[in-house]
Amino acid sequence: MRQQAQRIAELRGFEYFIVALILINAVILGMETSSSLEADYGRYLHWGNRLILAVFIIEAMIKIVAVAPCLRLYFGHGWNLFDFSISVLSLMPATAQFATIAPPARLLRVFALVTHSPELRLIVCYLLQFISRMG
């Protein structure tokens, strides 16, 4: 099972699929900001979001199984931890005490695109260094 997970995790097509889902998720999140679209298609947007979140969780599980039993190889990598945290935060219901946390967590999933592009990752790292030096 571990070898199969490794093969899937290393497939270029798998990564492109995840990137495509991140972009689709960004479009869905944008559509949810329109009250008319939300009124007409809210149920479908909600289910689309849930389906995409489920795929993100499956992606994390595949990557975790691929490095098992040494989970540090997954959780020790900052970008994987970022992806995992976003997915877990997105599972929180947008009601009661989590009402202020859940929507930003869902929006952060769009930033998971950075984890799939070495070029974007480099730009973000340089930007963070620049901002920290300004302080």
mmCIF file with all atom_site columns, N, CA, C and O in Angstrom, residues 92-130:
data_model
loop_
_atom_site.group_PDB
_atom_site.id
_atom_site.type_symbol
_atom_site.label_atom_id
_atom_site.label_alt_id
_atom_site.label_comp_id
_atom_site.label_asym_id
_atom_site.label_entity_id
_atom_site.label_seq_id
_atom_site.pdbx_PDB_ins_code
_atom_site.Cartn_x
_atom_site.Cartn_y
_atom_site.Cartn_z
_atom_site.occupancy
_atom_site.B_iso_or_equiv
_atom_site.pdbx_formal_charge
_atom_site.auth_seq_id
_atom_site.auth_comp_id
_atom_site.auth_asym_id
_atom_site.auth_atom_id
_atom_site.pdbx_PDB_model_num
ATOM 1   N N  . MET A 1 92  ? -13.885 22.583 10.063 1.00 0.00 ? 92  MET A N  1
ATOM 2   C CA . MET A 1 92  ? -14.653 23.183 11.150 1.00 0.00 ? 92  MET A CA 1
ATOM 3   C C  . MET A 1 92  ? -15.940 23.778 10.588 1.00 0.00 ? 92  MET A C  1
ATOM 4   O O  . MET A 1 92  ? -15.924 24.449 9.565  1.00 0.00 ? 92  MET A O  1
ATOM 5   N N  . PRO A 1 93  ? -17.035 23.562 11.272 1.00 0.00 ? 93  PRO A N  1
ATOM 6   C CA . PRO A 1 93  ? -18.300 24.138 10.790 1.00 0.00 ? 93  PRO A CA 1
ATOM 7   C C  . PRO A 1 93  ? -18.287 25.655 10.928 1.00 0.00 ? 93  PRO A C  1
ATOM 8   O O  . PRO A 1 93  ? -17.694 26.194 11.856 1.00 0.00 ? 93  PRO A O  1
ATOM 9   N N  . ALA A 1 94  ? -18.935 26.325 9.994  1.00 0.00 ? 94  ALA A N  1
ATOM 10  C CA . ALA A 1 94  ? -18.977 27.791 10.010 1.00 0.00 ? 94  ALA A CA 1
ATOM 11  C C  . ALA A 1 94  ? -20.127 28.280 10.895 1.00 0.00 ? 94  ALA A C  1
ATOM 12  O O  . ALA A 1 94  ? -20.841 29.201 10.562 1.00 0.00 ? 94  ALA A O  1
ATOM 13  N N  . THR A 1 95  ? -20.289 27.651 12.040 1.00 0.00 ? 95  THR A N  1
ATOM 14  C CA . THR A 1 95  ? -21.347 28.038 12.970 1.00 0.00 ? 95  THR A CA 1
ATOM 15  C C  . THR A 1 95  ? -20.748 28.220 14.352 1.00 0.00 ? 95  THR A C  1
ATOM 16  O O  . THR A 1 95  ? -19.645 27.791 14.633 1.00 0.00 ? 95  THR A O  1
ATOM 17  N N  . ALA A 1 96  ? -21.497 28.861 15.193 1.00 0.00 ? 96  ALA A N  1
ATOM 18  C CA . ALA A 1 96  ? -21.151 29.051 16.602 1.00 0.00 ? 96  ALA A CA 1
ATOM 19  C C  . ALA A 1 96  ? -19.752 29.638 16.761 1.00 0.00 ? 96  ALA A C  1
ATOM 20  O O  . ALA A 1 96  ? -19.436 30.636 16.139 1.00 0.00 ? 96  ALA A O  1
ATOM 21  N N  . GLN A 1 97  ? -18.933 29.002 17.588 1.00 0.00 ? 97  GLN A N  1
ATOM 22  C CA . GLN A 1 97  ? -17.632 29.575 17.922 1.00 0.00 ? 97  GLN A CA 1
ATOM 23  C C  . GLN A 1 97  ? -16.637 29.535 16.764 1.00 0.00 ? 97  GLN A C  1
ATOM 24  O O  . GLN A 1 97  ? -15.637 30.225 16.787 1.00 0.00 ? 97  GLN A O  1
ATOM 25  N N  . PHE A 1 98  ? -16.905 28.721 15.725 1.00 0.00 ? 98  PHE A N  1
ATOM 26  C CA . PHE A 1 98  ? -15.986 28.623 14.598 1.00 0.00 ? 98  PHE A CA 1
ATOM 27  C C  . PHE A 1 98  ? -16.385 29.520 13.431 1.00 0.00 ? 98  PHE A C  1
ATOM 28  O O  . PHE A 1 98  ? -15.770 29.481 12.375 1.00 0.00 ? 98  PHE A O  1
ATOM 29  N N  . ALA A 1 99  ? -17.412 30.328 13.597 1.00 0.00 ? 99  ALA A N  1
ATOM 30  C CA . ALA A 1 99  ? -17.935 31.150 12.505 1.00 0.00 ? 99  ALA A CA 1
ATOM 31  C C  . ALA A 1 99  ? -16.891 32.114 11.957 1.00 0.00 ? 99  ALA A C  1
ATOM 32  O O  . ALA A 1 99  ? -16.898 32.426 10.770 1.00 0.00 ? 99  ALA A O  1
ATOM 33  N N  . THR A 1 100 ? -15.968 32.579 12.788 1.00 0.00 ? 100 THR A N  1
ATOM 34  C CA . THR A 1 100 ? -14.956 33.521 12.306 1.00 0.00 ? 100 THR A CA 1
ATOM 35  C C  . THR A 1 100 ? -13.714 32.814 11.776 1.00 0.00 ? 100 THR A C  1
ATOM 36  O O  . THR A 1 100 ? -12.919 33.427 11.073 1.00 0.00 ? 100 THR A O  1
ATOM 37  N N  . ILE A 1 101 ? -13.541 31.540 12.096 1.00 0.00 ? 101 ILE A N  1
ATOM 38  C CA . ILE A 1 101 ? -12.346 30.804 11.679 1.00 0.00 ? 101 ILE A CA 1
ATOM 39  C C  . ILE A 1 101 ? -12.543 30.079 10.355 1.00 0.00 ? 101 ILE A C  1
ATOM 40  O O  . ILE A 1 101 ? -11.658 30.072 9.508  1.00 0.00 ? 101 ILE A O  1
ATOM 41  N N  . ALA A 1 102 ? -13.688 29.490 10.151 1.00 0.00 ? 102 ALA A N  1
ATOM 42  C CA . ALA A 1 102 ? -13.911 28.623 8.991  1.00 0.00 ? 102 ALA A CA 1
ATOM 43  C C  . ALA A 1 102 ? -13.787 29.333 7.641  1.00 0.00 ? 102 ALA A C  1
ATOM 44  O O  . ALA A 1 102 ? -13.085 28.832 6.757  1.00 0.00 ? 102 ALA A O  1
ATOM 45  N N  . PRO A 1 103 ? -14.415 30.494 7.422  1.00 0.00 ? 103 PRO A N  1
ATOM 46  C CA . PRO A 1 103 ? -14.289 31.119 6.091  1.00 0.00 ? 103 PRO A CA 1
ATOM 47  C C  . PRO A 1 103 ? -12.851 31.481 5.701  1.00 0.00 ? 103 PRO A C  1
ATOM 48  O O  . PRO A 1 103 ? -12.428 31.181 4.589  1.00 0.00 ? 103 PRO A O  1
ATOM 49  N N  . PRO A 1 104 ? -12.055 32.083 6.603  1.00 0.00 ? 104 PRO A N  1
ATOM 50  C CA . PRO A 1 104 ? -10.660 32.351 6.221  1.00 0.00 ? 104 PRO A CA 1
ATOM 51  C C  . PRO A 1 104 ? -9.869  31.068 5.948  1.00 0.00 ? 104 PRO A C  1
ATOM 52  O O  . PRO A 1 104 ? -9.008  31.039 5.075  1.00 0.00 ? 104 PRO A O  1
ATOM 53  N N  . ALA A 1 105 ? -10.183 29.999 6.678  1.00 0.00 ? 105 ALA A N  1
ATOM 54  C CA . ALA A 1 105 ? -9.490  28.729 6.450  1.00 0.00 ? 105 ALA A CA 1
ATOM 55  C C  . ALA A 1 105 ? -9.803  28.213 5.056  1.00 0.00 ? 105 ALA A C  1
ATOM 56  O O  . ALA A 1 105 ? -8.924  27.711 4.356  1.00 0.00 ? 105 ALA A O  1
ATOM 57  N N  . ARG A 1 106 ? -11.056 28.350 4.636  1.00 0.00 ? 106 ARG A N  1
ATOM 58  C CA . ARG A 1 106 ? -11.428 27.920 3.288  1.00 0.00 ? 106 ARG A CA 1
ATOM 59  C C  . ARG A 1 106 ? -10.713 28.767 2.246  1.00 0.00 ? 106 ARG A C  1
ATOM 60  O O  . ARG A 1 106 ? -10.279 28.267 1.219  1.00 0.00 ? 106 ARG A O  1
ATOM 61  N N  . LEU A 1 107 ? -10.570 30.066 2.514  1.00 0.00 ? 107 LEU A N  1
ATOM 62  C CA . LEU A 1 107 ? -9.872  30.937 1.580  1.00 0.00 ? 107 LEU A CA 1
ATOM 63  C C  . LEU A 1 107 ? -8.387  30.587 1.511  1.00 0.00 ? 107 LEU A C  1
ATOM 64  O O  . LEU A 1 107 ? -7.779  30.648 0.437  1.00 0.00 ? 107 LEU A O  1
ATOM 65  N N  . LEU A 1 108 ? -7.811  30.174 2.626  1.00 0.00 ? 108 LEU A N  1
ATOM 66  C CA . LEU A 1 108 ? -6.397  29.804 2.642  1.00 0.00 ? 108 LEU A CA 1
ATOM 67  C C  . LEU A 1 108 ? -6.101  28.596 1.755  1.00 0.00 ? 108 LEU A C  1
ATOM 68  O O  . LEU A 1 108 ? -4.976  28.424 1.310  1.00 0.00 ? 108 LEU A O  1
ATOM 69  N N  . ARG A 1 109 ? -7.128  27.780 1.481  1.00 0.00 ? 109 ARG A N  1
ATOM 70  C CA . ARG A 1 109 ? -6.907  26.638 0.599  1.00 0.00 ? 109 ARG A CA 1
ATOM 71  C C  . ARG A 1 109 ? -6.411  27.088 -0.768 1.00 0.00 ? 109 ARG A C  1
ATOM 72  O O  . ARG A 1 109 ? -5.684  26.376 -1.437 1.00 0.00 ? 109 ARG A O  1
ATOM 73  N N  . VAL A 1 110 ? -6.816  28.281 -1.193 1.00 0.00 ? 110 VAL A N  1
ATOM 74  C CA . VAL A 1 110 ? -6.354  28.818 -2.470 1.00 0.00 ? 110 VAL A CA 1
ATOM 75  C C  . VAL A 1 110 ? -4.841  29.009 -2.422 1.00 0.00 ? 110 VAL A C  1
ATOM 76  O O  . VAL A 1 110 ? -4.134  28.747 -3.394 1.00 0.00 ? 110 VAL A O  1
ATOM 77  N N  . PHE A 1 111 ? -4.336  29.421 -1.259 1.00 0.00 ? 111 PHE A N  1
ATOM 78  C CA . PHE A 1 111 ? -2.898  29.626 -1.114 1.00 0.00 ? 111 PHE A CA 1
ATOM 79  C C  . PHE A 1 111 ? -2.113  28.318 -1.092 1.00 0.00 ? 111 PHE A C  1
ATOM 80  O O  . PHE A 1 111 ? -0.897  28.327 -1.179 1.00 0.00 ? 111 PHE A O  1
ATOM 81  N N  . ALA A 1 112 ? -2.810  27.211 -0.994 1.00 0.00 ? 112 ALA A N  1
ATOM 82  C CA . ALA A 1 112 ? -2.142  25.915 -1.060 1.00 0.00 ? 112 ALA A CA 1
ATOM 83  C C  . ALA A 1 112 ? -1.506  25.710 -2.429 1.00 0.00 ? 112 ALA A C  1
ATOM 84  O O  . ALA A 1 112 ? -0.639  24.858 -2.595 1.00 0.00 ? 112 ALA A O  1
ATOM 85  N N  . LEU A 1 113 ? -1.917  26.516 -3.387 1.00 0.00 ? 113 LEU A N  1
ATOM 86  C CA . LEU A 1 113 ? -1.305  26.466 -4.720 1.00 0.00 ? 113 LEU A CA 1
ATOM 87  C C  . LEU A 1 113 ? 0.204   26.681 -4.619 1.00 0.00 ? 113 LEU A C  1
ATOM 88  O O  . LEU A 1 113 ? 0.974   26.104 -5.384 1.00 0.00 ? 113 LEU A O  1
ATOM 89  N N  . VAL A 1 114 ? 0.616   27.476 -3.641 1.00 0.00 ? 114 VAL A N  1
ATOM 90  C CA . VAL A 1 114 ? 2.034   27.758 -3.441 1.00 0.00 ? 114 VAL A CA 1
ATOM 91  C C  . VAL A 1 114 ? 2.812   26.462 -3.168 1.00 0.00 ? 114 VAL A C  1
ATOM 92  O O  . VAL A 1 114 ? 3.945   26.310 -3.594 1.00 0.00 ? 114 VAL A O  1
ATOM 93  N N  . THR A 1 115 ? 2.186   25.533 -2.491 1.00 0.00 ? 115 THR A N  1
ATOM 94  C CA . THR A 1 115 ? 2.888   24.299 -2.141 1.00 0.00 ? 115 THR A CA 1
ATOM 95  C C  . THR A 1 115 ? 3.165   23.425 -3.351 1.00 0.00 ? 115 THR A C  1
ATOM 96  O O  . THR A 1 115 ? 4.012   22.547 -3.294 1.00 0.00 ? 115 THR A O  1
ATOM 97  N N  . HIS A 1 116 ? 2.472   23.683 -4.446 1.00 0.00 ? 116 HIS A N  1
ATOM 98  C CA . HIS A 1 116 ? 2.629   22.845 -5.632 1.00 0.00 ? 116 HIS A CA 1
ATOM 99  C C  . HIS A 1 116 ? 3.492   23.492 -6.701 1.00 0.00 ? 116 HIS A C  1
ATOM 100 O O  . HIS A 1 116 ? 3.663   22.918 -7.771 1.00 0.00 ? 116 HIS A O  1
ATOM 101 N N  . SER A 1 117 ? 4.024   24.660 -6.426 1.00 0.00 ? 117 SER A N  1
ATOM 102 C CA . SER A 1 117 ? 4.864   25.345 -7.397 1.00 0.00 ? 117 SER A CA 1
ATOM 103 C C  . SER A 1 117 ? 6.149   25.826 -6.728 1.00 0.00 ? 117 SER A C  1
ATOM 104 O O  . SER A 1 117 ? 6.119   26.752 -5.917 1.00 0.00 ? 117 SER A O  1
ATOM 105 N N  . PRO A 1 118 ? 7.278   25.225 -7.091 1.00 0.00 ? 118 PRO A N  1
ATOM 106 C CA . PRO A 1 118 ? 8.542   25.661 -6.494 1.00 0.00 ? 118 PRO A CA 1
ATOM 107 C C  . PRO A 1 118 ? 8.826   27.144 -6.738 1.00 0.00 ? 118 PRO A C  1
ATOM 108 O O  . PRO A 1 118 ? 9.366   27.824 -5.872 1.00 0.00 ? 118 PRO A O  1
ATOM 109 N N  . GLU A 1 119 ? 8.411   27.651 -7.896 1.00 0.00 ? 119 GLU A N  1
ATOM 110 C CA . GLU A 1 119 ? 8.647   29.060 -8.209 1.00 0.00 ? 119 GLU A CA 1
ATOM 111 C C  . GLU A 1 119 ? 7.839   29.971 -7.285 1.00 0.00 ? 119 GLU A C  1
ATOM 112 O O  . GLU A 1 119 ? 8.360   30.953 -6.755 1.00 0.00 ? 119 GLU A O  1
ATOM 113 N N  . LEU A 1 120 ? 6.567   29.630 -7.098 1.00 0.00 ? 120 LEU A N  1
ATOM 114 C CA . LEU A 1 120 ? 5.736   30.424 -6.189 1.00 0.00 ? 120 LEU A CA 1
ATOM 115 C C  . LEU A 1 120 ? 6.238   30.321 -4.756 1.00 0.00 ? 120 LEU A C  1
ATOM 116 O O  . LEU A 1 120 ? 6.225   31.304 -4.013 1.00 0.00 ? 120 LEU A O  1
ATOM 117 N N  . ARG A 1 121 ? 6.685   29.135 -4.368 1.00 0.00 ? 121 ARG A N  1
ATOM 118 C CA . ARG A 1 121 ? 7.220   28.933 -3.026 1.00 0.00 ? 121 ARG A CA 1
ATOM 119 C C  . ARG A 1 121 ? 8.427   29.843 -2.796 1.00 0.00 ? 121 ARG A C  1
ATOM 120 O O  . ARG A 1 121 ? 8.557   30.471 -1.743 1.00 0.00 ? 121 ARG A O  1
ATOM 121 N N  . LEU A 1 122 ? 9.293   29.927 -3.787 1.00 0.00 ? 122 LEU A N  1
ATOM 122 C CA . LEU A 1 122 ? 10.479  30.776 -3.683 1.00 0.00 ? 122 LEU A CA 1
ATOM 123 C C  . LEU A 1 122 ? 10.088  32.247 -3.553 1.00 0.00 ? 122 LEU A C  1
ATOM 124 O O  . LEU A 1 122 ? 10.636  32.973 -2.715 1.00 0.00 ? 122 LEU A O  1
ATOM 125 N N  . ILE A 1 123 ? 9.112   32.679 -4.334 1.00 0.00 ? 123 ILE A N  1
ATOM 126 C CA . ILE A 1 123 ? 8.653   34.064 -4.266 1.00 0.00 ? 123 ILE A CA 1
ATOM 127 C C  . ILE A 1 123 ? 8.070   34.370 -2.892 1.00 0.00 ? 123 ILE A C  1
ATOM 128 O O  . ILE A 1 123 ? 8.371   35.407 -2.297 1.00 0.00 ? 123 ILE A O  1
ATOM 129 N N  . VAL A 1 124 ? 7.258   33.464 -2.359 1.00 0.00 ? 124 VAL A N  1
ATOM 130 C CA . VAL A 1 124 ? 6.660   33.673 -1.037 1.00 0.00 ? 124 VAL A CA 1
ATOM 131 C C  . VAL A 1 124 ? 7.741   33.719 0.036  1.00 0.00 ? 124 VAL A C  1
ATOM 132 O O  . VAL A 1 124 ? 7.695   34.564 0.932  1.00 0.00 ? 124 VAL A O  1
ATOM 133 N N  . CYS A 1 125 ? 8.731   32.838 -0.050 1.00 0.00 ? 125 CYS A N  1
ATOM 134 C CA . CYS A 1 125 ? 9.824   32.849 0.940  1.00 0.00 ? 125 CYS A CA 1
ATOM 135 C C  . CYS A 1 125 ? 10.580  34.170 0.906  1.00 0.00 ? 125 CYS A C  1
ATOM 136 O O  . CYS A 1 125 ? 10.869  34.752 1.952  1.00 0.00 ? 125 CYS A O  1
ATOM 137 N N  . TYR A 1 126 ? 10.889  34.661 -0.308 1.00 0.00 ? 126 TYR A N  1
ATOM 138 C CA . TYR A 1 126 ? 11.573  35.950 -0.425 1.00 0.00 ? 126 TYR A CA 1
ATOM 139 C C  . TYR A 1 126 ? 10.709  37.089 0.102  1.00 0.00 ? 126 TYR A C  1
ATOM 140 O O  . TYR A 1 126 ? 11.202  37.994 0.779  1.00 0.00 ? 126 TYR A O  1
ATOM 141 N N  . LEU A 1 127 ? 9.418   37.031 -0.186 1.00 0.00 ? 127 LEU A N  1
ATOM 142 C CA . LEU A 1 127 ? 8.505   38.059 0.289  1.00 0.00 ? 127 LEU A CA 1
ATOM 143 C C  . LEU A 1 127 ? 8.439   38.062 1.811  1.00 0.00 ? 127 LEU A C  1
ATOM 144 O O  . LEU A 1 127 ? 8.487   39.125 2.444  1.00 0.00 ? 127 LEU A O  1
ATOM 145 N N  . LEU A 1 128 ? 8.364   36.885 2.427  1.00 0.00 ? 128 LEU A N  1
ATOM 146 C CA . LEU A 1 128 ? 8.337   36.803 3.888  1.00 0.00 ? 128 LEU A CA 1
ATOM 147 C C  . LEU A 1 128 ? 9.634   37.315 4.507  1.00 0.00 ? 128 LEU A C  1
ATOM 148 O O  . LEU A 1 128 ? 9.621   37.993 5.538  1.00 0.00 ? 128 LEU A O  1
ATOM 149 N N  . GLN A 1 129 ? 10.767  36.997 3.870  1.00 0.00 ? 129 GLN A N  1
ATOM 150 C CA . GLN A 1 129 ? 12.043  37.510 4.365  1.00 0.00 ? 129 GLN A CA 1
ATOM 151 C C  . GLN A 1 129 ? 12.084  39.032 4.277  1.00 0.00 ? 129 GLN A C  1
ATOM 152 O O  . GLN A 1 129 ? 12.540  39.711 5.187  1.00 0.00 ? 129 GLN A O  1
ATOM 153 N N  . PHE A 1 130 ? 11.600  39.567 3.165  1.00 0.00 ? 130 PHE A N  1
ATOM 154 C CA . PHE A 1 130 ? 11.587  41.014 2.961  1.00 0.00 ? 130 PHE A CA 1
ATOM 155 C C  . PHE A 1 130 ? 10.717  41.695 4.016  1.00 0.00 ? 130 PHE A C  1
ATOM 156 O O  . PHE A 1 130 ? 11.107  42.684 4.611  1.00 0.00 ? 130 PHE A O  1
#
